[in-house]
Amino acid sequence: ASFVAVLFCGGLLPAFTSASDRVPDDPSLPEASRLPTDPAGLVHALGDDSFAVREQASLALIRLGVPAKPALLAGLESDDAEVRFRCRRALAVVLEAEFEANLDRFSQGDDSGDVLPPGWAAFRDVAGDSSASRALFVAMQREEPALMLNWIETPEQLSDVLADRCQQIQQQVFAPRGQERRQIGIGSFAALLFVASRDDVAIAERTSAYLHSFSYQQSFQQSIQRGPLVNPLRSLLGAWVARGAESQTKYQNFMLALQYDLREGLQPALDALQSGSARPHVLQYALRVVGKFGGADAIDDVVPYLDSDAVCGRQRVNNEEVRTEVRDVALAVLVHLTDQDHADLEVAVRRSLGR
């Protein structure tokens, strides 16, 4: 959806004719000589009795672009319905052009107040300020303008917009057989991750599950492993992993931390171990994250799970079921954290338990 399409959906602008539908600007028309040259005068001409003059005035205002914006905005308050309609129509084109021009200036490093897109300061704190991070942020603005425009709204509103957008994309990406499916754009997924990483935005378990499924899209997996966007994408994904997730989907973030080597997953994993309430399938991934990114100071958080016989995995080997219990994973992690073999591990565990 374009920037102007977002304005339509929000009821801020009505539909307007496409470029191919517009009457061409023909200065040879007698009415053209009657046109004023200043924006306010052109807006007044939008209510002229002559259709040709109204059309020529509309095109002249569009050609003026951003300088005509104040007059067009003022025209929205006109008593003449024709003037209001044409101002909205012209304003849509002007705002689209202004939006694109500002993004182009921003991508070149312009940080003027009227150029900065919403959310840039927060994004810069996460992904840094580089040509790659700006390019990604511009893609986010273009592919998810509604979501990014809502950045300045309340966390409750932003949470609802995020949930709705995730569901829409889920339906498009995983459409039933026979319907057109589409890959999620890298800018779209980056925008979703960016909003979801805000601590004050509530994330439903379904939304969290959608985000995890989107991470398997080819466009994302390719971009996060190679190319110019690797670093900002890793930073965004790390921020989402660091935030954690709801209890039922927490393990999915641990899987992302393991898959993409994200140390940001360590603290949420330690929190899961320390909570004492995580389910077995969550514990096994939390333990693995601690084993990969933790150090000797994490041993005390792992040791209690040596007594857990909760089953966290099952598989068949030679037609026999083999169960993996939480304590099996804990033992393997302790072997790694202590850099010892099994015999040496027993001594370390006894010391930690005070035996």
Short mmCIF file of C-alpha atoms in Angstrom, two decimals:
data_model
loop_
_atom_site.label_atom_id
_atom_site.label_comp_id
_atom_site.label_asym_id
_atom_site.label_seq_id
_atom_site.Cartn_x
_atom_site.Cartn_y
_atom_site.Cartn_z
CA ALA A 1 0.00 0.00 0.00
CA SER A 2 1.26 3.44 -0.90
CA PHE A 3 1.41 6.40 1.45
CA VAL A 4 -1.66 7.93 -0.19
CA ALA A 5 -3.51 4.60 -0.09
CA VAL A 6 -3.05 4.72 3.68
CA LEU A 7 -4.71 8.13 3.71
CA PHE A 8 -7.62 6.71 1.71
CA CYS A 9 -8.06 3.79 4.12
CA GLY A 10 -8.04 6.21 7.01
CA GLY A 11 -10.76 8.29 5.37
CA LEU A 12 -8.47 11.31 5.07
CA LEU A 13 -8.67 11.47 1.29
CA PRO A 14 -11.23 10.28 -1.27
CA ALA A 15 -10.36 8.42 -4.45
CA PHE A 16 -8.75 10.51 -7.16
CA THR A 17 -8.25 10.04 -10.86
CA SER A 18 -5.10 8.43 -12.16
CA ALA A 19 -2.63 10.28 -14.33
CA SER A 20 -4.13 8.66 -17.42
CA ASP A 21 -7.57 10.01 -16.53
CA ARG A 22 -6.52 13.63 -16.12
CA VAL A 23 -7.25 16.28 -18.73
CA PRO A 24 -3.87 17.25 -20.25
CA ASP A 25 -2.56 20.69 -19.52
CA ASP A 26 -3.23 22.58 -22.72
CA PRO A 27 -2.13 26.22 -22.61
CA SER A 28 -3.76 26.79 -26.00
CA LEU A 29 -7.20 26.53 -24.43
CA PRO A 30 -8.82 29.94 -24.03
CA GLU A 31 -9.61 29.11 -20.42
CA ALA A 32 -5.92 28.56 -19.63
CA SER A 33 -5.22 32.27 -19.98
CA ARG A 34 -7.70 32.92 -17.20
CA LEU A 35 -5.75 30.91 -14.67
CA PRO A 36 -3.97 32.73 -11.83
CA THR A 37 -0.41 31.68 -11.01
CA ASP A 38 -0.47 31.77 -7.21
CA PRO A 39 -1.64 28.71 -5.20
CA ALA A 40 -4.48 30.52 -3.43
CA GLY A 41 -5.79 31.84 -6.74
CA LEU A 42 -5.58 28.39 -8.30
CA VAL A 43 -7.54 26.90 -5.40
CA HIS A 44 -10.21 29.56 -5.94
CA ALA A 45 -10.28 28.60 -9.64
CA LEU A 46 -11.22 25.05 -8.66
CA GLY A 47 -14.75 26.38 -8.24
CA ASP A 48 -14.88 28.11 -11.63
CA ASP A 49 -18.00 27.65 -13.76
CA SER A 50 -15.84 26.22 -16.57
CA PHE A 51 -14.96 22.54 -16.32
CA ALA A 52 -11.80 23.13 -18.37
CA VAL A 53 -10.64 25.85 -15.97
CA ARG A 54 -11.26 23.60 -12.98
CA GLU A 55 -9.24 20.81 -14.57
CA GLN A 56 -6.40 23.14 -15.60
CA ALA A 57 -6.30 24.61 -12.08
CA SER A 58 -6.13 21.12 -10.57
CA LEU A 59 -3.19 20.18 -12.77
CA ALA A 60 -1.44 23.49 -12.09
CA LEU A 61 -1.67 22.89 -8.35
CA ILE A 62 -0.29 19.37 -8.75
CA ARG A 63 2.55 20.74 -10.84
CA LEU A 64 3.39 23.26 -8.13
CA GLY A 65 3.75 20.39 -5.67
CA VAL A 66 4.66 21.02 -2.05
CA PRO A 67 4.48 24.86 -2.30
CA ALA A 68 0.77 24.41 -3.03
CA LYS A 69 0.19 22.32 0.08
CA PRO A 70 -0.87 25.17 2.44
CA ALA A 71 -3.39 26.48 -0.07
CA LEU A 72 -4.75 23.00 -0.70
CA LEU A 73 -5.13 22.37 3.02
CA ALA A 74 -6.97 25.66 3.37
CA GLY A 75 -9.19 24.66 0.46
CA LEU A 76 -10.39 21.65 2.40
CA GLU A 77 -12.39 24.11 4.52
CA SER A 78 -14.07 25.79 1.53
CA ASP A 79 -17.86 26.17 1.42
CA ASP A 80 -17.75 24.94 -2.18
CA ALA A 81 -17.99 21.12 -2.36
CA GLU A 82 -16.25 21.10 -5.75
CA VAL A 83 -13.30 23.02 -4.33
CA ARG A 84 -13.07 20.68 -1.35
CA PHE A 85 -13.17 17.60 -3.58
CA ARG A 86 -10.54 18.88 -5.99
CA CYS A 87 -8.28 20.04 -3.16
CA ARG A 88 -8.38 16.57 -1.66
CA ARG A 89 -7.66 15.02 -5.03
CA ALA A 90 -4.70 17.29 -5.75
CA LEU A 91 -3.47 17.06 -2.17
CA ALA A 92 -3.24 13.27 -2.49
CA VAL A 93 -0.81 13.59 -5.39
CA VAL A 94 1.18 16.33 -3.65
CA LEU A 95 1.47 14.35 -0.41
CA GLU A 96 2.62 11.25 -2.28
CA ALA A 97 5.30 13.27 -4.06
CA GLU A 98 6.34 14.94 -0.80
CA PHE A 99 6.51 11.57 0.95
CA GLU A 100 8.75 10.09 -1.74
CA ALA A 101 10.93 13.20 -1.94
CA ASN A 102 11.43 13.21 1.83
CA LEU A 103 12.37 9.53 1.80
CA ASP A 104 14.91 10.18 -0.96
CA ARG A 105 16.44 13.05 1.02
CA PHE A 106 16.46 10.97 4.18
CA SER A 107 18.20 8.07 2.45
CA GLN A 108 20.94 10.51 1.43
CA GLY A 109 21.56 11.47 5.06
CA ASP A 110 19.29 14.51 5.39
CA ASP A 111 18.06 14.72 8.99
CA SER A 112 15.97 17.86 8.65
CA GLY A 113 12.98 17.94 10.93
CA ASP A 114 10.44 17.85 8.09
CA VAL A 115 12.22 14.90 6.47
CA LEU A 116 12.66 12.45 9.34
CA PRO A 117 10.10 9.62 9.07
CA PRO A 118 8.25 8.58 12.24
CA GLY A 119 10.16 6.12 14.39
CA TRP A 120 13.63 6.92 13.05
CA ALA A 121 15.16 7.88 16.41
CA ALA A 122 14.06 4.59 17.98
CA PHE A 123 15.16 2.60 14.94
CA ARG A 124 18.57 4.28 14.99
CA ASP A 125 19.02 3.26 18.62
CA VAL A 126 18.48 -0.36 17.61
CA ALA A 127 20.10 -0.64 14.18
CA GLY A 128 22.50 2.30 14.08
CA ASP A 129 22.84 5.03 11.47
CA SER A 130 24.40 3.75 8.26
CA SER A 131 23.50 3.70 4.59
CA ALA A 132 22.25 0.13 5.06
CA SER A 133 20.08 0.97 8.09
CA ARG A 134 18.60 3.98 6.27
CA ALA A 135 17.91 1.88 3.19
CA LEU A 136 16.08 -0.68 5.33
CA PHE A 137 14.14 2.02 7.15
CA VAL A 138 13.05 3.55 3.84
CA ALA A 139 11.86 0.11 2.69
CA MET A 140 9.88 -0.19 5.93
CA GLN A 141 8.22 3.17 5.31
CA ARG A 142 7.31 2.30 1.73
CA GLU A 143 6.08 -1.24 2.36
CA GLU A 144 4.28 -0.62 5.66
CA PRO A 145 3.24 3.06 5.67
CA ALA A 146 0.16 2.49 7.86
CA LEU A 147 2.10 0.62 10.49
CA MET A 148 4.91 3.16 10.55
CA LEU A 149 2.53 6.13 10.65
CA ASN A 150 0.93 4.57 13.73
CA TRP A 151 4.29 4.62 15.53
CA ILE A 152 3.31 7.92 17.13
CA GLU A 153 -0.03 6.59 18.37
CA THR A 154 -0.71 5.01 21.76
CA PRO A 155 0.81 1.57 22.48
CA GLU A 156 -2.70 0.10 22.60
CA GLN A 157 -3.50 1.36 19.12
CA LEU A 158 -0.16 0.24 17.79
CA SER A 159 -0.67 -3.22 19.28
CA ASP A 160 -4.00 -3.57 17.48
CA VAL A 161 -2.57 -2.35 14.17
CA LEU A 162 0.34 -4.80 14.46
CA ALA A 163 -1.94 -7.75 15.23
CA ASP A 164 -4.25 -6.92 12.33
CA ARG A 165 -1.37 -6.47 9.90
CA CYS A 166 0.26 -9.75 10.93
CA GLN A 167 -3.01 -11.58 10.34
CA GLN A 168 -3.42 -9.95 6.92
CA ILE A 169 0.07 -10.95 5.86
CA GLN A 170 -0.41 -14.46 7.23
CA GLN A 171 -3.48 -14.86 5.02
CA GLN A 172 -1.60 -13.56 1.98
CA VAL A 173 1.54 -15.62 2.52
CA PHE A 174 -0.28 -18.84 3.39
CA ALA A 175 -3.33 -18.47 1.15
CA PRO A 176 -5.27 -21.67 0.38
CA ARG A 177 -4.28 -23.65 -2.67
CA GLY A 178 -5.62 -22.04 -5.80
CA GLN A 179 -5.30 -18.52 -4.44
CA GLU A 180 -2.35 -16.25 -5.11
CA ARG A 181 0.35 -16.33 -2.45
CA ARG A 182 3.03 -13.75 -2.01
CA GLN A 183 6.38 -13.47 -0.31
CA ILE A 184 6.53 -10.97 2.52
CA GLY A 185 8.76 -8.04 1.60
CA ILE A 186 11.88 -7.50 3.65
CA GLY A 187 10.68 -4.00 4.51
CA SER A 188 7.37 -5.38 5.75
CA PHE A 189 8.94 -7.97 8.01
CA ALA A 190 11.48 -5.48 9.34
CA ALA A 191 8.66 -3.06 10.20
CA LEU A 192 6.75 -5.80 12.02
CA LEU A 193 9.85 -6.76 14.03
CA PHE A 194 10.58 -3.13 14.81
CA VAL A 195 7.12 -2.45 16.22
CA ALA A 196 6.99 -5.80 18.04
CA SER A 197 10.26 -5.05 19.83
CA ARG A 198 8.73 -2.07 21.64
CA ASP A 199 8.40 -2.96 25.31
CA ASP A 200 5.18 -0.98 25.72
CA VAL A 201 3.35 -2.72 22.87
CA ALA A 202 1.42 -5.79 23.98
CA ILE A 203 2.06 -8.83 21.80
CA ALA A 204 -0.56 -11.57 21.60
CA GLU A 205 0.68 -15.15 21.35
CA ARG A 206 -0.84 -15.47 17.89
CA THR A 207 1.05 -12.37 16.72
CA SER A 208 4.28 -13.78 18.12
CA ALA A 209 3.66 -17.06 16.31
CA TYR A 210 3.04 -15.20 13.05
CA LEU A 211 6.31 -13.31 13.39
CA HIS A 212 8.17 -16.56 13.90
CA SER A 213 6.59 -18.12 10.82
CA PHE A 214 7.49 -15.05 8.73
CA SER A 215 11.15 -15.57 9.65
CA TYR A 216 11.11 -18.67 7.45
CA GLN A 217 10.27 -16.64 4.36
CA GLN A 218 12.96 -16.89 1.72
CA SER A 219 13.32 -13.13 1.34
CA PHE A 220 14.23 -12.74 5.00
CA GLN A 221 16.50 -15.75 5.26
CA GLN A 222 18.49 -14.61 2.25
CA SER A 223 18.77 -10.98 3.39
CA ILE A 224 19.85 -11.77 6.95
CA GLN A 225 22.62 -14.11 5.80
CA ARG A 226 24.17 -12.07 3.00
CA GLY A 227 23.90 -8.70 1.39
CA PRO A 228 23.95 -5.08 2.63
CA LEU A 229 21.08 -5.46 5.12
CA VAL A 230 22.61 -8.20 7.29
CA ASN A 231 23.64 -5.96 10.20
CA PRO A 232 20.44 -3.90 10.61
CA LEU A 233 18.30 -7.03 10.21
CA ARG A 234 20.29 -8.89 12.85
CA SER A 235 19.91 -5.91 15.18
CA LEU A 236 16.13 -5.85 14.68
CA LEU A 237 15.80 -9.58 15.16
CA GLY A 238 18.02 -9.38 18.24
CA ALA A 239 15.82 -6.65 19.72
CA TRP A 240 12.75 -8.84 19.22
CA VAL A 241 14.47 -11.88 20.74
CA ALA A 242 15.74 -9.80 23.68
CA ARG A 243 12.22 -8.64 24.46
CA GLY A 244 11.11 -12.20 24.97
CA ALA A 245 7.64 -13.50 24.20
CA GLU A 246 4.55 -14.94 25.78
CA SER A 247 5.04 -18.20 27.63
CA GLN A 248 3.62 -20.44 24.93
CA THR A 249 5.78 -19.00 22.12
CA LYS A 250 8.92 -18.14 24.07
CA TYR A 251 10.72 -21.20 22.72
CA GLN A 252 10.35 -19.85 19.18
CA ASN A 253 12.47 -16.84 20.06
CA PHE A 254 15.06 -19.17 21.59
CA MET A 255 15.11 -21.07 18.31
CA LEU A 256 15.81 -17.82 16.46
CA ALA A 257 18.63 -17.00 18.88
CA LEU A 258 20.21 -20.40 18.24
CA GLN A 259 19.69 -20.29 14.48
CA TYR A 260 21.12 -16.79 13.96
CA ASP A 261 23.66 -16.76 16.78
CA LEU A 262 21.96 -13.94 18.70
CA ARG A 263 23.36 -13.37 22.17
CA GLU A 264 20.32 -11.21 22.92
CA GLY A 265 18.50 -14.45 23.69
CA LEU A 266 20.62 -15.18 26.77
CA GLN A 267 18.81 -13.02 29.32
CA PRO A 268 15.30 -14.20 28.33
CA ALA A 269 16.60 -17.78 28.57
CA LEU A 270 17.99 -17.17 32.05
CA ASP A 271 14.69 -15.56 33.02
CA ALA A 272 12.85 -18.67 31.85
CA LEU A 273 15.10 -20.92 33.93
CA GLN A 274 14.79 -18.72 36.99
CA SER A 275 11.00 -18.47 36.75
CA GLY A 276 10.57 -22.13 37.62
CA SER A 277 7.30 -22.22 35.67
CA ALA A 278 8.46 -22.75 32.08
CA ARG A 279 7.14 -25.81 30.31
CA PRO A 280 9.50 -28.65 29.30
CA HIS A 281 9.57 -27.76 25.58
CA VAL A 282 10.50 -24.17 26.53
CA LEU A 283 13.11 -25.31 29.05
CA GLN A 284 15.02 -27.42 26.57
CA TYR A 285 15.55 -24.44 24.26
CA ALA A 286 16.27 -22.07 27.14
CA LEU A 287 18.93 -24.48 28.39
CA ARG A 288 20.46 -24.73 24.94
CA VAL A 289 20.62 -20.93 24.63
CA VAL A 290 22.32 -20.70 28.04
CA GLY A 291 24.72 -23.43 26.99
CA LYS A 292 25.64 -21.55 23.82
CA PHE A 293 25.92 -18.01 25.14
CA GLY A 294 26.30 -18.36 28.90
CA GLY A 295 29.36 -18.81 31.07
CA ALA A 296 30.31 -20.28 34.40
CA ASP A 297 28.05 -17.78 36.19
CA ALA A 298 25.02 -19.52 34.64
CA ILE A 299 25.80 -22.91 36.23
CA ASP A 300 23.67 -22.24 39.31
CA ASP A 301 20.66 -21.57 37.06
CA VAL A 302 21.12 -24.88 35.23
CA VAL A 303 21.89 -27.22 38.14
CA PRO A 304 18.32 -27.36 39.58
CA TYR A 305 17.10 -28.93 36.35
CA LEU A 306 19.29 -31.99 36.87
CA ASP A 307 16.39 -33.28 38.97
CA SER A 308 13.71 -32.69 36.33
CA ASP A 309 12.40 -35.84 34.67
CA ALA A 310 9.87 -33.89 32.59
CA VAL A 311 9.83 -35.16 29.02
CA CYS A 312 10.78 -32.53 26.45
CA GLY A 313 11.20 -34.72 23.38
CA ARG A 314 10.40 -38.10 21.89
CA GLN A 315 11.76 -39.95 18.88
CA ARG A 316 11.90 -43.52 17.63
CA VAL A 317 15.24 -45.30 17.25
CA ASN A 318 15.25 -48.85 15.93
CA ASN A 319 11.48 -49.02 16.47
CA GLU A 320 11.85 -48.07 20.12
CA GLU A 321 10.76 -44.79 21.67
CA VAL A 322 13.58 -42.72 23.10
CA ARG A 323 12.55 -39.96 25.48
CA THR A 324 14.59 -36.87 26.20
CA GLU A 325 14.07 -35.38 29.64
CA VAL A 326 14.89 -31.89 30.79
CA ARG A 327 17.66 -33.22 33.03
CA ASP A 328 19.35 -34.78 29.98
CA VAL A 329 19.58 -31.37 28.33
CA ALA A 330 20.71 -29.77 31.60
CA LEU A 331 23.48 -32.32 31.95
CA ALA A 332 24.71 -31.74 28.40
CA VAL A 333 24.70 -27.98 28.99
CA LEU A 334 26.68 -28.32 32.22
CA VAL A 335 29.24 -30.48 30.46
CA HIS A 336 29.72 -27.64 28.01
CA LEU A 337 29.69 -24.79 30.54
CA THR A 338 32.24 -26.47 32.79
CA ASP A 339 34.36 -27.72 29.90
CA GLN A 340 34.63 -31.10 31.60
CA ASP A 341 33.89 -34.71 30.83
CA HIS A 342 31.12 -36.56 32.66
CA ALA A 343 33.35 -37.71 35.49
CA ASP A 344 34.55 -34.19 36.24
CA LEU A 345 30.99 -32.89 35.98
CA GLU A 346 29.83 -34.95 38.95
CA VAL A 347 32.31 -33.15 41.20
CA ALA A 348 31.19 -29.73 39.97
CA VAL A 349 27.54 -30.55 40.54
CA ARG A 350 28.15 -31.78 44.08
CA ARG A 351 29.97 -28.56 44.89
CA SER A 352 27.11 -26.44 43.48
CA LEU A 353 24.62 -28.44 45.56
CA GLY A 354 26.79 -28.17 48.66
CA ARG A 355 27.12 -31.91 49.03
#
